[in-house]
Tab-separated table of C-alpha atoms and ligand atoms in Angstrom:
chain	number	residue	atom	x	y	z
A	1	MET	CA	-17.878	-11.644	-11.226
A	2	ILE	CA	-17.975	-8.836	-8.644
A	3	SER	CA	-14.292	-7.924	-8.924
A	4	ILE	CA	-12.145	-7.349	-5.847
A	5	ASN	CA	-11.168	-3.917	-7.168
A	6	ALA	CA	-11.898	-2.008	-10.373
A	7	PRO	CA	-10.602	1.265	-11.803
A	8	GLN	CA	-13.281	3.974	-11.785
A	9	ILE	CA	-12.682	5.754	-15.084
A	10	GLY	CA	-15.158	8.266	-16.511
A	11	GLU	CA	-15.488	10.921	-19.209
A	12	GLU	CA	-13.410	13.406	-17.215
A	13	GLU	CA	-10.346	11.142	-17.259
A	14	ILE	CA	-10.818	10.485	-20.987
A	15	GLU	CA	-11.064	14.219	-21.737
A	16	ALA	CA	-7.972	14.935	-19.626
A	17	VAL	CA	-5.976	12.344	-21.579
A	18	VAL	CA	-7.139	13.710	-24.944
A	19	LYS	CA	-6.195	17.234	-23.845
A	20	VAL	CA	-2.647	16.127	-23.035
A	21	LEU	CA	-2.355	14.269	-26.335
A	22	LYS	CA	-3.499	17.360	-28.223
A	23	SER	CA	-1.070	19.578	-26.300
A	24	GLY	CA	1.868	17.628	-27.707
A	25	ILE	CA	3.605	17.637	-24.301
A	26	LEU	CA	3.795	13.956	-23.401
A	27	THR	CA	6.707	14.020	-21.000
A	28	HIS	CA	9.544	16.185	-19.738
A	29	GLY	CA	13.301	15.721	-19.793
A	30	LEU	CA	13.535	15.816	-16.000
A	31	GLY	CA	10.189	14.145	-15.333
A	32	ALA	CA	8.687	17.474	-14.233
A	33	GLY	CA	6.209	18.406	-16.992
A	34	PRO	CA	3.238	20.725	-16.376
A	35	MET	CA	0.734	17.950	-15.591
A	36	VAL	CA	3.182	16.076	-13.362
A	37	THR	CA	3.939	19.280	-11.462
A	38	LYS	CA	0.214	20.016	-11.063
A	39	PHE	CA	-0.465	16.475	-9.836
A	40	GLU	CA	2.436	16.657	-7.367
A	41	LYS	CA	1.134	19.927	-5.905
A	42	LYS	CA	-2.402	18.583	-5.570
A	43	PHE	CA	-1.236	15.307	-4.017
A	44	ALA	CA	1.113	17.041	-1.554
A	45	LYS	CA	-1.820	19.208	-0.451
A	46	PHE	CA	-4.084	16.170	-0.090
A	47	VAL	CA	-1.671	14.323	2.209
A	48	LYS	CA	-0.526	17.560	3.904
A	49	ALA	CA	3.119	16.967	2.946
A	50	LYS	CA	5.649	19.618	1.966
A	51	HIS	CA	6.835	17.758	-1.135
A	52	ALA	CA	5.510	15.164	-3.574
A	53	ILE	CA	7.642	13.515	-6.260
A	54	ALA	CA	5.759	11.638	-8.969
A	55	VAL	CA	7.250	8.492	-10.512
A	56	ASN	CA	6.059	5.744	-12.825
A	57	THR	CA	5.182	2.988	-10.285
A	58	GLY	CA	4.787	2.500	-6.554
A	59	THR	CA	7.768	0.164	-6.694
A	60	ALA	CA	9.884	2.957	-8.236
A	61	ALA	CA	8.726	5.224	-5.390
A	62	LEU	CA	9.884	2.661	-2.807
A	63	HIS	CA	13.160	2.102	-4.622
A	64	LEU	CA	13.948	5.822	-4.838
A	65	ALA	CA	13.081	6.322	-1.174
A	66	ILE	CA	15.322	3.443	-0.094
A	67	ALA	CA	18.216	4.457	-2.339
A	68	GLY	CA	17.746	8.106	-1.346
A	69	ALA	CA	17.952	7.127	2.325
A	70	GLY	CA	21.445	5.807	1.542
A	71	VAL	CA	20.583	2.122	2.039
A	72	ARG	CA	23.504	0.148	0.619
A	73	PRO	CA	25.134	-3.305	0.705
A	74	GLY	CA	25.798	-4.389	4.294
A	75	ASP	CA	22.792	-2.486	5.661
A	76	GLU	CA	19.666	-4.040	7.131
A	77	VAL	CA	16.114	-2.811	6.719
A	78	VAL	CA	13.319	-4.018	9.015
A	79	LEU	CA	9.937	-4.711	7.389
A	80	PRO	CA	6.899	-6.966	7.656
A	81	SER	CA	6.827	-10.182	5.672
A	82	PHE	CA	3.041	-9.876	5.360
A	83	THR	CA	3.069	-7.436	2.438
A	84	PHE	CA	3.277	-7.214	-1.324
A	85	VAL	CA	6.722	-8.309	-2.473
A	86	ALA	CA	7.732	-4.830	-3.732
A	87	THR	CA	8.383	-3.686	-0.147
A	88	ALA	CA	11.156	-6.273	0.204
A	89	GLU	CA	12.259	-6.179	-3.413
A	90	VAL	CA	13.631	-2.631	-3.289
A	91	ILE	CA	15.796	-3.481	-0.261
A	92	ALA	CA	17.303	-6.390	-2.169
A	93	ILE	CA	17.814	-4.189	-5.249
A	94	ALA	CA	19.778	-1.763	-3.056
A	95	GLY	CA	21.994	-4.724	-2.076
A	96	ALA	CA	20.828	-4.601	1.552
A	97	LYS	CA	19.279	-7.301	3.721
A	98	PRO	CA	15.539	-7.370	4.355
A	99	VAL	CA	14.953	-8.285	8.012
A	100	PHE	CA	11.430	-9.664	8.283
A	101	VAL	CA	9.451	-9.281	11.498
A	102	ASP	CA	6.044	-10.410	12.679
A	103	ILE	CA	2.707	-8.624	12.674
A	104	ASN	CA	0.099	-7.639	15.217
A	105	PRO	CA	-2.565	-10.347	14.656
A	106	GLU	CA	-5.404	-7.865	15.253
A	107	THR	CA	-4.374	-5.323	12.612
A	108	TYR	CA	-2.073	-7.430	10.346
A	109	ASN	CA	0.388	-4.522	10.467
A	110	ILE	CA	4.008	-4.745	11.604
A	111	SER	CA	4.483	-5.130	15.363
A	112	PRO	CA	6.489	-2.247	16.912
A	113	GLU	CA	7.776	-4.626	19.651
A	114	ALA	CA	9.094	-6.979	16.956
A	115	ILE	CA	10.840	-4.076	15.220
A	116	GLU	CA	12.633	-3.059	18.418
A	117	LYS	CA	13.918	-6.634	18.869
A	118	ALA	CA	15.198	-6.789	15.278
A	119	VAL	CA	17.264	-3.585	15.351
A	120	THR	CA	21.037	-4.182	15.127
A	121	LYS	CA	24.069	-1.985	14.468
A	122	LYS	CA	23.527	-2.612	10.757
A	123	THR	CA	19.919	-1.405	10.693
A	124	LYS	CA	19.499	1.635	8.488
A	125	ALA	CA	15.755	1.930	7.976
A	126	ILE	CA	12.304	0.653	8.914
A	127	MET	CA	9.624	0.055	6.289
A	128	PRO	CA	6.168	-0.198	7.846
A	129	VAL	CA	3.242	-0.950	5.522
A	130	ASP	CA	-0.340	0.332	5.895
A	131	LEU	CA	-1.694	-3.075	4.975
A	132	TYR	CA	-5.133	-3.267	3.339
A	133	GLY	CA	-5.344	0.512	3.896
A	134	LEU	CA	-5.264	0.372	7.705
A	135	PRO	CA	-2.692	2.841	9.082
A	136	VAL	CA	0.196	1.266	10.902
A	137	ASP	CA	0.713	2.302	14.549
A	138	MET	CA	3.449	4.828	13.786
A	139	GLN	CA	4.046	6.618	17.065
A	140	PRO	CA	5.995	3.779	18.737
A	141	ILE	CA	7.814	3.141	15.448
A	142	ARG	CA	8.838	6.815	15.258
A	143	GLU	CA	10.177	6.528	18.810
A	144	ILE	CA	12.256	3.441	17.914
A	145	ALA	CA	13.573	5.168	14.781
A	146	ASP	CA	14.548	8.308	16.687
A	147	LYS	CA	16.222	6.276	19.437
A	148	HIS	CA	18.385	4.360	16.947
A	149	GLU	CA	18.681	7.121	14.302
A	150	LEU	CA	16.865	5.164	11.613
A	151	THR	CA	14.956	6.377	8.590
A	152	ILE	CA	11.295	5.427	8.211
A	153	ILE	CA	10.053	4.730	4.688
A	154	GLU	CA	6.313	4.089	4.953
A	155	ASP	CA	4.728	1.916	2.277
A	156	SER	CA	1.381	3.690	1.913
A	157	ALA	CA	0.654	2.083	-1.465
A	158	GLN	CA	-2.757	0.879	-0.220
A	159	ALA	CA	-3.677	3.770	2.034
A	160	HIS	CA	-4.769	6.846	0.025
A	161	GLY	CA	-7.201	8.659	2.293
A	162	ALA	CA	-6.287	6.799	5.498
A	163	THR	CA	-5.452	8.880	8.561
A	164	TYR	CA	-3.499	8.216	11.749
A	165	LYS	CA	-4.027	10.377	14.839
A	166	GLY	CA	-5.963	12.817	12.652
A	167	LYS	CA	-3.227	13.197	10.041
A	168	PRO	CA	-2.941	11.591	6.585
A	169	VAL	CA	-0.695	8.520	6.754
A	170	GLY	CA	2.923	9.320	6.009
A	171	ALA	CA	3.042	12.237	8.471
A	172	PHE	CA	5.217	10.295	10.969
A	173	ALA	CA	7.596	8.882	8.324
A	174	ASP	CA	10.644	10.420	6.677
A	175	ALA	CA	9.117	9.492	3.334
A	176	ALA	CA	5.856	7.818	2.332
A	177	CYS	CA	5.427	5.874	-0.912
A	178	TRP	CA	2.174	5.605	-2.838
A	179	SER	CA	0.988	3.477	-5.748
A	180	PHE	CA	-1.508	4.400	-8.454
A	181	TYR	CA	-1.704	0.886	-9.893
A	182	ALA	CA	-5.052	0.110	-11.559
A	183	SER	CA	-6.515	-1.623	-8.495
A	184	LYS	CA	-5.735	1.144	-6.032
A	185	ASN	CA	-8.130	3.618	-4.351
A	186	MET	CA	-7.138	6.083	-7.064
A	187	THR	CA	-5.255	5.169	-10.216
A	188	THR	CA	-3.176	6.452	-13.101
A	189	GLY	CA	-2.957	2.964	-14.670
A	190	GLU	CA	0.559	2.565	-13.349
A	191	GLY	CA	2.127	5.278	-11.236
A	192	GLY	CA	3.669	6.204	-7.935
A	193	MET	CA	4.490	9.110	-5.633
A	194	ILE	CA	6.839	9.827	-2.764
A	195	THR	CA	5.800	12.420	-0.195
A	196	THR	CA	8.092	13.928	2.405
A	197	ASN	CA	8.476	16.969	4.629
A	198	ASN	CA	12.262	16.823	4.283
A	199	ASN	CA	13.683	19.340	1.774
A	200	GLU	CA	16.959	17.452	1.283
A	201	ILE	CA	15.270	14.100	0.605
A	202	ALA	CA	12.871	15.762	-1.846
A	203	GLU	CA	15.642	17.447	-3.811
A	204	LYS	CA	17.738	14.292	-3.983
A	205	LEU	CA	14.812	12.131	-5.114
A	206	ARG	CA	13.910	14.597	-7.872
A	207	PHE	CA	17.422	14.205	-9.275
A	208	MET	CA	17.404	10.446	-8.803
A	209	ARG	CA	14.116	9.932	-10.670
A	210	SER	CA	15.779	11.468	-13.716
A	211	HIS	CA	19.234	9.930	-14.158
A	212	GLY	CA	20.642	11.860	-11.197
A	213	GLU	CA	20.312	15.094	-13.179
A	214	LYS	CA	19.584	18.592	-11.916
A	215	GLU	CA	20.152	19.847	-15.430
A	216	LYS	CA	20.114	17.776	-18.587
A	217	TYR	CA	23.100	15.615	-19.463
A	218	LYS	CA	25.034	16.278	-16.249
A	219	SER	CA	24.456	13.505	-13.724
A	220	LEU	CA	25.290	14.433	-10.154
A	221	MET	CA	24.517	10.995	-8.782
A	222	LEU	CA	23.329	7.560	-9.789
A	223	GLY	CA	19.758	7.783	-11.001
A	224	HIS	CA	17.032	6.090	-13.011
A	225	ASN	CA	14.382	6.931	-15.538
A	226	TYR	CA	11.341	6.881	-13.241
A	227	HIS	CA	9.441	9.700	-15.005
A	228	MET	CA	5.669	9.689	-14.735
A	229	PRO	CA	4.230	10.406	-18.207
A	230	GLU	CA	2.023	13.511	-18.584
A	231	ILE	CA	-1.014	11.424	-19.564
A	232	GLN	CA	-0.802	9.527	-16.278
A	233	ALA	CA	-0.506	12.732	-14.274
A	234	ALA	CA	-3.586	14.153	-16.023
A	235	ILE	CA	-5.566	11.054	-15.027
A	236	GLY	CA	-4.171	11.387	-11.495
A	237	CYS	CA	-5.398	14.991	-11.156
A	238	VAL	CA	-8.957	13.920	-12.040
A	239	GLN	CA	-8.844	10.813	-9.846
A	240	LEU	CA	-7.568	12.788	-6.872
A	241	GLY	CA	-10.538	15.132	-7.211
A	242	ARG	CA	-12.872	12.133	-7.170
A	243	LEU	CA	-11.036	10.337	-4.351
A	244	PRO	CA	-13.131	11.716	-1.434
A	245	LYS	CA	-16.281	10.292	-3.048
A	246	PHE	CA	-14.535	6.961	-3.751
A	247	LEU	CA	-13.443	6.782	-0.118
A	248	ALA	CA	-16.928	7.584	1.191
A	249	LYS	CA	-18.344	4.801	-0.977
A	250	ARG	CA	-15.733	2.288	0.197
A	251	ARG	CA	-16.380	3.262	3.818
A	252	GLY	CA	-20.154	2.890	3.344
A	253	ASN	CA	-19.729	-0.526	1.701
A	254	ALA	CA	-17.378	-1.690	4.460
A	255	LYS	CA	-19.778	-0.461	7.155
A	256	LYS	CA	-22.677	-2.352	5.605
A	257	LEU	CA	-20.609	-5.549	5.306
A	258	THR	CA	-19.564	-5.239	8.952
A	259	GLU	CA	-23.207	-4.836	10.020
A	260	MET	CA	-24.189	-7.935	8.074
A	261	LEU	CA	-21.206	-10.120	8.983
A	262	ARG	CA	-21.377	-9.481	12.729
A	263	LYS	CA	-23.544	-12.608	12.878
A	264	ALA	CA	-20.791	-14.766	11.328
A	265	LYS	CA	-19.302	-16.344	14.453
A	266	ARG	CA	-16.336	-17.868	12.620
A	267	LEU	CA	-15.200	-14.592	11.081
A	268	ARG	CA	-12.976	-11.991	12.634
A	269	LEU	CA	-13.936	-8.714	10.958
A	270	PRO	CA	-11.500	-5.894	10.131
A	271	LYS	CA	-10.877	-3.446	12.950
A	272	GLU	CA	-10.263	0.287	12.986
A	273	PRO	CA	-8.387	0.927	16.243
A	274	LYS	CA	-8.898	4.339	17.866
A	275	GLY	CA	-7.006	7.031	15.964
A	276	HIS	CA	-6.685	4.853	12.845
A	277	GLU	CA	-8.953	5.700	9.914
A	278	HIS	CA	-9.007	2.940	7.289
A	279	SER	CA	-8.907	3.642	3.536
A	280	TRP	CA	-10.813	0.362	2.914
A	281	TYR	CA	-8.588	-0.658	0.001
A	282	LEU	CA	-9.410	-4.229	1.014
A	283	TYR	CA	-12.041	-5.573	3.378
A	284	THR	CA	-10.164	-8.477	4.911
A	285	VAL	CA	-11.697	-11.065	7.216
A	286	ARG	CA	-10.139	-13.985	9.072
A	287	LEU	CA	-11.632	-17.444	9.333
A	288	LYS	CA	-10.917	-18.109	12.996
A	289	ASN	CA	-8.993	-21.271	13.910
A	290	ALA	CA	-9.076	-22.409	10.290
A	291	LYS	CA	-6.632	-24.544	8.356
A	292	GLU	CA	-5.547	-23.181	4.980
A	293	LYS	CA	-7.633	-25.761	3.091
A	294	GLU	CA	-10.829	-24.739	4.844
A	295	ARG	CA	-10.216	-21.057	4.053
A	296	ASP	CA	-9.441	-21.936	0.436
A	297	LYS	CA	-12.670	-23.912	0.130
A	298	ILE	CA	-14.680	-20.903	1.264
A	299	VAL	CA	-12.844	-18.613	-1.146
A	300	GLU	CA	-13.565	-21.076	-3.951
A	301	GLU	CA	-17.266	-21.255	-3.043
A	302	LEU	CA	-17.508	-17.453	-3.063
A	303	ARG	CA	-15.774	-17.328	-6.442
A	304	GLN	CA	-18.236	-19.866	-7.806
A	305	LYS	CA	-20.983	-17.453	-6.733
A	306	GLU	CA	-19.242	-14.740	-8.815
A	307	ILE	CA	-17.727	-12.939	-5.816
A	308	ASP	CA	-14.054	-12.257	-6.460
A	309	ALA	CA	-12.775	-13.148	-2.975
A	310	GLN	CA	-8.975	-13.081	-2.903
A	311	VAL	CA	-6.171	-14.005	-0.526
A	312	TYR	CA	-3.666	-11.259	0.257
A	313	TYR	CA	-1.105	-12.688	0.875
A	314	ARG	CA	-0.964	-16.452	0.650
A	315	TYR	CA	2.851	-16.534	0.565
A	316	PRO	CA	4.548	-14.371	3.208
A	317	VAL	CA	7.633	-12.829	1.604
A	318	HIS	CA	10.146	-14.528	3.958
A	319	LEU	CA	8.939	-17.939	2.688
A	320	MET	CA	9.175	-17.095	-1.025
A	321	PRO	CA	11.946	-19.002	-2.811
A	322	TYR	CA	14.107	-15.952	-3.538
A	323	TYR	CA	13.584	-14.171	-0.205
A	324	SER	CA	14.152	-17.251	1.915
A	325	THR	CA	17.829	-16.963	0.884
A	326	PHE	CA	18.132	-13.955	3.223
A	327	GLY	CA	17.715	-16.123	6.296
A	328	LYS	CA	15.409	-18.395	8.224
A	329	TYR	CA	12.626	-16.573	10.006
A	330	LYS	CA	9.878	-17.876	12.245
A	331	LEU	CA	6.964	-15.480	12.080
A	332	PRO	CA	4.033	-17.363	13.614
A	333	GLU	CA	1.418	-14.597	13.409
A	334	THR	CA	2.295	-13.848	9.792
A	335	GLU	CA	2.219	-17.505	8.803
A	336	LYS	CA	-1.093	-18.049	10.585
A	337	ALA	CA	-2.741	-14.975	9.042
A	338	ALA	CA	-1.573	-16.036	5.560
A	339	LYS	CA	-3.564	-19.250	6.005
A	340	GLN	CA	-6.720	-17.703	7.462
A	341	VAL	CA	-7.443	-14.346	5.808
A	342	PHE	CA	-9.394	-13.495	2.676
A	343	SER	CA	-10.560	-10.212	1.215
A	344	LEU	CA	-13.972	-9.172	-0.092
A	345	PRO	CA	-14.856	-6.470	-2.639
A	346	VAL	CA	-15.907	-3.026	-1.326
A	347	HIS	CA	-14.731	-0.803	-4.214
A	348	PRO	CA	-16.770	2.262	-5.224
A	349	GLY	CA	-18.244	0.591	-8.317
A	350	ILE	CA	-20.214	-1.851	-6.156
A	351	THR	CA	-23.926	-1.248	-5.575
A	352	MET	CA	-25.706	-1.725	-2.237
A	353	GLU	CA	-27.562	-4.609	-3.837
A	354	GLN	CA	-24.225	-6.301	-4.581
A	355	ILE	CA	-22.990	-5.612	-1.050
A	356	ASN	CA	-26.145	-7.255	0.302
A	357	PHE	CA	-25.507	-10.227	-1.985
A	358	ILE	CA	-21.867	-10.470	-0.807
A	359	GLY	CA	-22.925	-10.254	2.851
A	360	GLU	CA	-25.667	-12.872	2.511
A	361	THR	CA	-23.473	-15.234	0.508
A	362	VAL	CA	-20.598	-14.999	2.992
A	363	LEU	CA	-23.010	-15.644	5.877
A	364	HIS	CA	-24.344	-18.700	4.062
A	365	VAL	CA	-20.932	-20.073	3.042
A	366	CYS	CA	-19.282	-19.458	6.426
A	367	GLY	CA	-22.207	-20.981	8.299
B	401	LIG	C1	1.860	-2.744	-0.237
B	401	LIG	C2	2.313	-2.431	-1.634
B	401	LIG	N1	3.571	-2.021	-1.831
B	401	LIG	C3	4.027	-1.716	-3.050
B	401	LIG	C4	3.234	-1.830	-4.169
B	401	LIG	C5	3.844	-1.595	-5.501
B	401	LIG	O1	3.191	-0.629	-6.258
B	401	LIG	P1	3.195	-0.716	-7.845
B	401	LIG	O2	2.383	-1.884	-8.254
B	401	LIG	O3	2.576	0.596	-8.251
B	401	LIG	O4	4.606	-0.811	-8.281
B	401	LIG	C6	1.902	-2.259	-4.011
B	401	LIG	C7	0.944	-2.376	-5.117
B	401	LIG	O5	0.960	-2.959	-6.105
B	401	LIG	C8	1.433	-2.583	-2.719
B	401	LIG	O6	0.181	-3.023	-2.534
């Protein structure tokens, strides 16, 4: 099977892990060991942010950012429903209400017009997501946030290397949250990071990731144990160094697929609007005017040919059993996209020969 994504681990990562093990420093009481600190500095530089705070998952990053923004019971947070559940989950954990809004059908990212309509007196924050690695259109969202004094927490979990208006994603947000889960453009196995240009947010989140402590055994605020282990940070430092090459390979694979699939009349190919540079975490196509069953049949045929086509996301969050308890939403573009999209592999481990095979097979299967 040509997998949809695969961690790219080499000798360098293995050596880095062994070095940490031999050093005897596996973690740090405040989650700020030497490797973690090094990784944070490197990552902050990569995304051109003032601060980076490493944590143990992308979900922990989102949770800290939401809690750090002061989101509490009674508050509302506006987000897309067409996302991985973690985006909504952390709002619910904070006791607040996720307010789901529709997407732009061209980009699959949250619609700024829909955000504006959903803002109420209770709205505290907006959580846009750079879905599939395509940067969300942040300028109008920043304007809405400034007008209503809202915090923007950007879910950049899929967008390492993506840029918006020439800047790494996250630049227009108050805080951006990243994931280093095994499938991501760069990985630490499990891991996460928050980046921000705001000194106060950064300081608060550093305390919160470690039981609310500035110094050991004296909690200033409610916190968690969200420490990233030193081994993970060591892997992250190596992966970050390799990331530009990974991204170039993904971009090349995506470009080739686009060239080949242009002939597929029934497919809408992924777009990169002007000023938006994709990270190509997922190469997602849409089977135009299709019913869910027809899309599923194509996905199944591709899988039978050993191509790991996948649907992200079949169940929009607002329709999931738990999340539907927050209210009834009608999100036609989200619900339509969930029935028509599927993603194809473009990860850096894929050869040109395999890309050719994927392209030809998709052309054959989609007629
Ligand atoms: C959009 C999005 N948000 C949040 C997460 C959560 O990250 P993690 O799995 O590292 O907790 C992921 C990835 O899994 C994701 O794709």
